[in-house]
Amino acid sequence: MNQYAKASAPTGAVICDLRSDTVTRPDAAMRAAMAAAEVGDDVTGDDPTVARLEITLAERLGKEAGLFLPSGTQSNLVAMLSHCGRGEEVITGRGYHVFKYEAGGASVLGGIVMDPLEVAADGGLEPAAISAAVKEDDSHHPVSRLLSLENTHNGKAVSLARIERAVTAGRAAGLALHLDGARLFNAATALRRDADEVTAPFDTVSVCLSKGLGAPVGSVLLGPVEFIARARRWRKMLGGGLRQAGVLAAAGLHALEHHVTGLAADHARAEALAGILRGLGAGAVEQDSNMVFFTPDSPVNARLGAHLAKQGVLIAAGYAGPIRMVLHRDVTDEALWAVQNGLTEFYG
Ligand SMILES: *Cc1c(COP(=O)(O)O)cnc(C)c1O
């Protein structure tokens, strides 16, 4: 499955965009917060709003320090470069973003080896597989250095017990622990836990502000002070040092303050959409947190995508296999009715 499958172009106004939760647009209140932001040159450490975002999220997630970055991909890349040297290894999941959807950046730019493991049905990794993947100290092998997990994975909120078992296996082998928490707050919401309980087992965490939280740009990498100092140099080297970034950080702060509680409503709408799809009896339906996966019984993907596009509903339908539909704060109940109408018409 490619979660970035191409969508059909809409022919009129877009009523509902389910391609991803990255399509959210900053609302008036967020734009006002951005316009009012105090700023400075963040490369020289002079932007008070960026500093406030980094400190706020570090405190909220129980880590020492934070670093604002332009994207989640750069945040994960900087994390892996800061954890691992050339010829050192990241153990992760075959379907996890750091392995599958970041263009192999850690290997291309850092000479870092990736050992991808099968991801279990619940989105976690098997502790025994982690232990078996750790290489012994032998000149034939790369040096196993980091275990990188993901939560949520394909919408699945991996349970704390499950994470704990994987982390224990990693720690026993002396690995550092990184969490790709692009949708950390969706995970915490789905697990009914505080976000810092989800991040507690990890040395470092990457969080996206530009997905369900609704900010236009930005991720934050959290970890120990000396780690974040190294990460700051890598960010500069990769071209991620931004100047008056406080206008962006203000959007992130606004999102953290006002948009986290709304994630539960996105999850409820995802459940409602799953119910609608199940009612059609036209394929397999899976739903976790803000994501719905619909696998049509017959390969109608492209036709369904084109039909919905005519109704102003965008999905990334691809040509076959599961269709991912993602709920987010710009999908209203009215928008969901447009989806229901479009689906009923197609299958009616
Ligand atoms: C989106 C995503 C990223 C990367 O974020 P970008 O801002 O798109 O670069 C990393 N990990 C996961 C799990 C994601 O879903």
Short mmCIF file of C-alpha atoms and ligand atoms in Angstrom, two decimals:
data_model
loop_
_atom_site.label_atom_id
_atom_site.label_comp_id
_atom_site.label_asym_id
_atom_site.label_seq_id
_atom_site.Cartn_x
_atom_site.Cartn_y
_atom_site.Cartn_z
CA MET A 1 0.00 0.00 0.00
CA ASN A 2 1.16 3.50 -0.78
CA GLN A 3 -0.49 5.95 1.60
CA TYR A 4 0.43 8.74 -0.80
CA ALA A 5 -1.58 7.33 -3.76
CA LYS A 6 -2.64 9.97 -6.26
CA ALA A 7 -6.12 11.46 -5.94
CA SER A 8 -8.50 12.44 -8.72
CA ALA A 9 -8.74 16.17 -9.36
CA PRO A 10 -11.99 17.80 -8.20
CA THR A 11 -14.07 19.42 -10.92
CA GLY A 12 -15.68 22.01 -8.62
CA ALA A 13 -15.40 23.22 -5.05
CA VAL A 14 -13.78 20.88 -2.55
CA ILE A 15 -16.25 20.05 0.22
CA CYS A 16 -14.28 17.34 1.98
CA ASP A 17 -10.61 16.43 1.62
CA LEU A 18 -9.83 13.02 3.13
CA ARG A 19 -6.44 12.51 1.44
CA SER A 20 -4.50 13.36 4.60
CA ASP A 21 -4.63 15.36 7.81
CA THR A 22 -1.84 17.52 6.34
CA VAL A 23 -4.40 19.38 4.19
CA THR A 24 -5.74 21.48 7.09
CA ARG A 25 -5.58 25.24 6.63
CA PRO A 26 -4.83 27.66 9.46
CA ASP A 27 -8.06 29.26 10.70
CA ALA A 28 -8.57 32.93 11.57
CA ALA A 29 -7.55 32.53 15.23
CA MET A 30 -4.33 30.74 14.26
CA ARG A 31 -3.53 33.38 11.63
CA ALA A 32 -4.10 36.09 14.24
CA ALA A 33 -1.68 34.34 16.63
CA MET A 34 0.88 34.11 13.80
CA ALA A 35 0.48 37.80 12.93
CA ALA A 36 0.96 38.81 16.56
CA ALA A 37 4.06 36.65 17.16
CA GLU A 38 7.17 38.21 18.63
CA VAL A 39 10.08 37.18 16.41
CA GLY A 40 13.87 37.29 16.07
CA ASP A 41 16.59 35.43 14.17
CA ASP A 42 16.22 31.87 15.43
CA VAL A 43 19.56 30.73 13.96
CA THR A 44 21.24 33.02 16.47
CA GLY A 45 18.77 31.91 19.15
CA ASP A 46 16.91 35.23 19.16
CA ASP A 47 13.35 34.14 18.43
CA PRO A 48 11.37 34.15 21.69
CA THR A 49 8.32 32.41 20.19
CA VAL A 50 10.35 29.49 18.82
CA ALA A 51 12.06 29.20 22.22
CA ARG A 52 8.67 29.18 23.93
CA LEU A 53 7.36 26.45 21.63
CA GLU A 54 10.45 24.30 22.24
CA ILE A 55 10.25 24.73 26.02
CA THR A 56 6.47 24.27 26.16
CA LEU A 57 6.52 20.98 24.28
CA ALA A 58 9.61 19.70 26.12
CA GLU A 59 7.89 20.31 29.47
CA ARG A 60 4.63 18.80 28.26
CA LEU A 61 6.38 15.64 27.07
CA GLY A 62 8.80 15.32 30.00
CA LYS A 63 11.99 15.94 28.01
CA GLU A 64 14.85 18.37 28.71
CA ALA A 65 14.93 20.35 25.48
CA GLY A 66 13.31 20.83 22.09
CA LEU A 67 14.26 21.85 18.55
CA PHE A 68 11.85 23.33 16.00
CA LEU A 69 12.26 21.94 12.47
CA PRO A 70 10.50 22.61 9.15
CA SER A 71 9.16 19.05 8.72
CA GLY A 72 8.71 15.68 10.37
CA THR A 73 11.02 14.10 7.82
CA GLN A 74 13.83 16.49 8.72
CA SER A 75 13.12 15.98 12.42
CA ASN A 76 13.44 12.18 12.12
CA LEU A 77 16.52 12.56 9.89
CA VAL A 78 18.21 14.92 12.35
CA ALA A 79 17.34 12.50 15.16
CA MET A 80 18.92 9.53 13.35
CA LEU A 81 22.01 11.57 12.38
CA SER A 82 22.37 12.70 15.99
CA HIS A 83 22.02 9.16 17.36
CA CYS A 84 24.10 7.26 14.78
CA GLY A 85 27.40 7.60 12.94
CA ARG A 86 28.33 6.09 9.56
CA GLY A 87 28.09 2.30 9.58
CA GLU A 88 25.79 2.35 12.58
CA GLU A 89 22.30 0.93 12.48
CA VAL A 90 18.69 1.84 13.12
CA ILE A 91 16.32 -1.04 13.85
CA THR A 92 12.77 -0.06 12.89
CA GLY A 93 9.56 -1.26 11.20
CA ARG A 94 9.33 -2.11 7.49
CA GLY A 95 6.19 -0.01 7.15
CA TYR A 96 7.34 2.79 9.44
CA HIS A 97 7.77 6.25 7.98
CA VAL A 98 11.52 6.52 8.73
CA PHE A 99 12.15 3.45 6.57
CA LYS A 100 9.50 3.62 3.87
CA TYR A 101 8.58 7.25 3.30
CA GLU A 102 11.65 9.39 3.91
CA ALA A 103 13.51 8.59 0.70
CA GLY A 104 16.22 6.71 2.60
CA GLY A 105 17.68 9.99 3.86
CA ALA A 106 19.49 8.48 6.84
CA SER A 107 21.31 6.03 4.53
CA VAL A 108 21.91 8.51 1.69
CA LEU A 109 23.11 11.41 3.80
CA GLY A 110 24.35 9.72 6.97
CA GLY A 111 25.72 6.33 5.89
CA ILE A 112 23.31 4.82 8.40
CA VAL A 113 22.14 1.22 7.94
CA MET A 114 18.46 0.39 8.41
CA ASP A 115 17.25 -3.04 9.55
CA PRO A 116 13.47 -3.06 9.00
CA LEU A 117 11.38 -5.61 10.94
CA GLU A 118 7.85 -6.82 10.20
CA VAL A 119 5.25 -4.63 11.88
CA ALA A 120 2.68 -6.64 13.86
CA ALA A 121 -1.07 -6.19 13.31
CA ASP A 122 -1.32 -3.81 16.28
CA GLY A 123 1.34 -1.50 14.80
CA GLY A 124 4.10 -2.59 17.21
CA LEU A 125 7.32 -4.58 16.83
CA GLU A 126 7.89 -8.02 18.38
CA PRO A 127 10.47 -7.92 21.22
CA ALA A 128 11.99 -11.24 20.08
CA ALA A 129 12.49 -9.86 16.56
CA ILE A 130 14.20 -6.78 18.01
CA SER A 131 16.56 -8.90 20.11
CA ALA A 132 17.33 -11.12 17.11
CA ALA A 133 18.06 -8.09 14.90
CA VAL A 134 20.67 -6.65 17.26
CA LYS A 135 24.11 -7.47 15.81
CA GLU A 136 26.93 -8.85 17.90
CA ASP A 137 30.14 -6.86 18.10
CA ASP A 138 31.93 -8.27 15.06
CA SER A 139 33.68 -6.49 12.21
CA HIS A 140 31.25 -8.08 9.72
CA HIS A 141 28.28 -6.19 11.16
CA PRO A 142 27.07 -2.63 11.36
CA VAL A 143 26.91 -1.36 14.94
CA SER A 144 23.32 -1.56 16.23
CA ARG A 145 22.66 1.82 17.81
CA LEU A 146 19.02 2.91 17.72
CA LEU A 147 15.52 1.44 17.94
CA SER A 148 13.01 3.72 16.21
CA LEU A 149 9.29 3.11 16.90
CA GLU A 150 6.17 4.86 15.60
CA ASN A 151 2.92 5.89 17.30
CA THR A 152 0.34 6.11 15.80
CA HIS A 153 1.18 3.75 12.94
CA ASN A 154 -1.42 3.70 10.12
CA GLY A 155 -3.77 5.22 12.67
CA LYS A 156 -3.14 2.44 15.20
CA ALA A 157 -2.36 3.67 18.69
CA VAL A 158 0.19 1.18 19.97
CA SER A 159 -0.55 0.33 23.61
CA LEU A 160 1.83 1.38 26.38
CA ALA A 161 2.31 -2.27 27.42
CA ARG A 162 3.29 -3.15 23.86
CA ILE A 163 5.72 -0.23 23.64
CA GLU A 164 7.22 -1.13 27.01
CA ARG A 165 8.04 -4.67 25.84
CA ALA A 166 9.77 -3.41 22.69
CA VAL A 167 11.64 -0.75 24.65
CA THR A 168 12.79 -3.32 27.20
CA ALA A 169 14.22 -5.49 24.41
CA GLY A 170 16.00 -2.45 22.93
CA ARG A 171 17.39 -1.28 26.28
CA ALA A 172 18.66 -4.78 27.09
CA ALA A 173 20.78 -4.58 23.93
CA GLY A 174 22.03 -1.07 24.79
CA LEU A 175 20.07 0.67 22.03
CA ALA A 176 18.92 4.29 22.22
CA LEU A 177 15.17 4.79 21.77
CA HIS A 178 13.47 7.18 19.35
CA LEU A 179 9.73 7.67 18.84
CA ASP A 180 8.37 8.97 15.56
CA GLY A 181 5.32 10.60 17.13
CA ALA A 182 4.16 12.50 14.06
CA ARG A 183 0.64 11.87 15.41
CA LEU A 184 1.59 11.58 19.08
CA PHE A 185 -1.48 13.46 20.31
CA ASN A 186 -3.77 11.20 18.26
CA ALA A 187 -2.08 8.25 19.99
CA ALA A 188 -2.52 9.78 23.45
CA THR A 189 -6.16 10.61 22.67
CA ALA A 190 -6.92 7.10 21.41
CA LEU A 191 -5.13 5.48 24.38
CA ARG A 192 -6.79 7.91 26.84
CA ARG A 193 -3.36 8.69 28.29
CA ASP A 194 -1.40 11.89 28.79
CA ALA A 195 1.07 12.49 25.97
CA ASP A 196 4.02 12.34 28.38
CA GLU A 197 3.03 8.79 29.39
CA VAL A 198 3.34 7.79 25.73
CA THR A 199 6.75 9.46 25.36
CA ALA A 200 8.20 8.44 28.76
CA PRO A 201 10.02 5.27 27.58
CA PHE A 202 11.93 7.14 24.83
CA ASP A 203 15.16 9.16 24.79
CA THR A 204 14.00 11.29 21.87
CA VAL A 205 10.63 12.06 20.27
CA SER A 206 9.57 13.79 17.06
CA VAL A 207 6.14 15.45 16.96
CA CYS A 208 4.38 16.99 13.92
CA LEU A 209 2.38 20.19 14.35
CA SER A 210 1.17 20.19 10.73
CA LYS A 211 -1.05 17.10 10.73
CA GLY A 212 -4.16 16.77 12.89
CA LEU A 213 -3.07 19.72 15.02
CA GLY A 214 -3.65 22.04 12.07
CA ALA A 215 -0.48 24.18 11.95
CA PRO A 216 0.80 24.99 8.44
CA VAL A 217 4.44 24.04 9.08
CA GLY A 218 6.63 22.47 11.67
CA SER A 219 7.81 19.61 13.83
CA VAL A 220 9.61 19.55 17.15
CA LEU A 221 12.33 17.12 18.17
CA LEU A 222 12.60 16.55 21.93
CA GLY A 223 15.39 15.01 23.98
CA PRO A 224 18.31 15.56 26.36
CA VAL A 225 20.10 18.96 26.29
CA GLU A 226 23.38 17.63 24.84
CA PHE A 227 21.50 15.62 22.19
CA ILE A 228 19.49 18.67 21.11
CA ALA A 229 22.73 20.70 20.87
CA ARG A 230 24.09 18.12 18.39
CA ALA A 231 20.75 18.06 16.58
CA ARG A 232 20.93 21.86 16.18
CA ARG A 233 24.19 21.52 14.22
CA TRP A 234 22.69 18.82 11.97
CA ARG A 235 19.62 20.98 11.36
CA LYS A 236 21.86 23.87 10.26
CA MET A 237 23.87 21.54 8.00
CA LEU A 238 20.68 20.25 6.34
CA GLY A 239 19.48 23.79 5.67
CA GLY A 240 16.77 23.70 8.31
CA GLY A 241 17.92 26.76 10.28
CA LEU A 242 15.15 29.32 9.93
CA ARG A 243 15.28 33.04 10.71
CA GLN A 244 12.08 34.77 11.99
CA ALA A 245 10.39 31.40 12.49
CA GLY A 246 8.29 32.71 15.38
CA VAL A 247 5.39 33.27 12.97
CA LEU A 248 5.41 29.49 12.41
CA ALA A 249 6.08 28.56 16.03
CA ALA A 250 3.12 30.75 17.07
CA ALA A 251 0.88 28.53 14.92
CA GLY A 252 2.30 25.49 16.70
CA LEU A 253 1.75 27.00 20.15
CA HIS A 254 -1.80 27.94 19.18
CA ALA A 255 -2.39 24.37 17.95
CA LEU A 256 -1.07 22.84 21.17
CA GLU A 257 -3.26 25.10 23.26
CA HIS A 258 -6.48 24.92 21.24
CA HIS A 259 -6.48 21.93 18.89
CA VAL A 260 -5.51 18.90 20.95
CA THR A 261 -8.92 18.34 22.55
CA GLY A 262 -10.57 18.38 19.08
CA LEU A 263 -8.73 15.22 18.06
CA ALA A 264 -11.35 13.12 19.88
CA ALA A 265 -13.99 14.55 17.52
CA ASP A 266 -11.86 13.56 14.51
CA HIS A 267 -11.66 10.01 15.88
CA ALA A 268 -15.46 9.95 16.40
CA ARG A 269 -16.00 11.09 12.79
CA ALA A 270 -13.60 8.39 11.58
CA GLU A 271 -15.74 5.87 13.46
CA ALA A 272 -18.86 7.32 11.83
CA LEU A 273 -17.28 7.07 8.36
CA ALA A 274 -16.27 3.46 9.07
CA GLY A 275 -19.89 2.75 10.00
CA ILE A 276 -21.11 4.27 6.72
CA LEU A 277 -18.62 2.18 4.72
CA ARG A 278 -19.52 -1.03 6.58
CA GLY A 279 -23.20 -0.31 5.88
CA LEU A 280 -22.46 -0.44 2.13
CA GLY A 281 -21.23 -4.04 2.44
CA ALA A 282 -18.82 -3.37 -0.42
CA GLY A 283 -15.47 -4.16 1.14
CA ALA A 284 -13.32 -4.55 4.23
CA VAL A 285 -13.18 -1.61 6.63
CA GLU A 286 -10.62 -0.87 9.33
CA GLN A 287 -10.64 2.20 11.54
CA ASP A 288 -8.17 3.40 14.15
CA SER A 289 -7.90 6.91 15.63
CA ASN A 290 -8.41 9.38 12.75
CA MET A 291 -7.87 6.91 9.89
CA VAL A 292 -10.17 4.64 7.93
CA PHE A 293 -8.92 2.01 5.48
CA PHE A 294 -11.45 0.77 2.94
CA THR A 295 -10.52 -2.15 0.68
CA PRO A 296 -13.22 -2.49 -2.02
CA ASP A 297 -14.28 -6.06 -2.85
CA SER A 298 -13.95 -5.26 -6.55
CA PRO A 299 -11.16 -2.99 -7.84
CA VAL A 300 -13.25 0.14 -8.26
CA ASN A 301 -10.62 2.46 -6.74
CA ALA A 302 -10.09 4.83 -9.66
CA ARG A 303 -13.80 5.00 -10.58
CA LEU A 304 -14.79 5.62 -6.96
CA GLY A 305 -12.16 8.32 -6.61
CA ALA A 306 -13.37 10.06 -9.79
CA HIS A 307 -17.03 9.77 -8.74
CA LEU A 308 -16.40 11.31 -5.30
CA ALA A 309 -14.21 14.04 -6.81
CA LYS A 310 -17.23 15.16 -8.83
CA GLN A 311 -19.09 15.63 -5.53
CA GLY A 312 -16.22 17.67 -4.10
CA VAL A 313 -14.89 14.78 -2.01
CA LEU A 314 -11.19 14.01 -2.37
CA ILE A 315 -9.70 10.62 -1.52
CA ALA A 316 -6.33 9.13 -2.45
CA ALA A 317 -7.91 6.11 -4.15
CA GLY A 318 -4.99 4.79 -6.22
CA TYR A 319 -5.75 1.85 -8.53
CA ALA A 320 -6.17 -1.12 -6.18
CA GLY A 321 -5.89 -2.15 -2.56
CA PRO A 322 -6.81 -0.28 0.62
CA ILE A 323 -7.97 3.33 0.33
CA ARG A 324 -6.84 5.46 3.27
CA MET A 325 -9.25 8.18 4.39
CA VAL A 326 -8.02 10.59 7.04
CA LEU A 327 -10.21 12.71 9.30
CA HIS A 328 -9.02 16.10 10.55
CA ARG A 329 -10.27 19.41 11.93
CA ASP A 330 -11.33 20.78 8.51
CA VAL A 331 -13.83 17.92 8.04
CA THR A 332 -17.21 18.97 9.46
CA ASP A 333 -20.33 16.83 9.95
CA GLU A 334 -21.77 18.48 6.80
CA ALA A 335 -18.68 17.41 4.86
CA LEU A 336 -19.15 13.87 6.12
CA TRP A 337 -22.72 13.85 4.75
CA ALA A 338 -21.31 14.75 1.32
CA VAL A 339 -19.09 11.67 1.60
CA GLN A 340 -22.04 9.52 2.64
CA ASN A 341 -24.15 10.80 -0.28
CA GLY A 342 -21.34 10.24 -2.77
CA LEU A 343 -20.73 6.69 -1.54
CA THR A 344 -24.42 5.76 -1.44
CA GLU A 345 -24.88 7.06 -4.98
CA PHE A 346 -21.86 5.12 -6.23
CA TYR A 347 -22.91 1.82 -4.68
CA GLY A 348 -26.72 2.41 -4.91
C1 LIG B 1 3.97 12.66 8.12
C2 LIG B 1 4.84 11.76 8.88
C3 LIG B 1 6.19 12.06 9.05
C4 LIG B 1 6.90 13.18 8.32
O1 LIG B 1 6.35 14.44 8.40
P1 LIG B 1 6.51 15.50 7.20
O2 LIG B 1 6.24 16.78 7.92
O3 LIG B 1 5.47 15.15 6.20
O4 LIG B 1 7.88 15.43 6.66
C5 LIG B 1 6.93 11.21 9.83
N1 LIG B 1 6.38 10.13 10.42
C6 LIG B 1 5.09 9.81 10.28
C7 LIG B 1 4.55 8.60 10.96
C8 LIG B 1 4.27 10.62 9.50
O5 LIG B 1 2.99 10.28 9.34
#
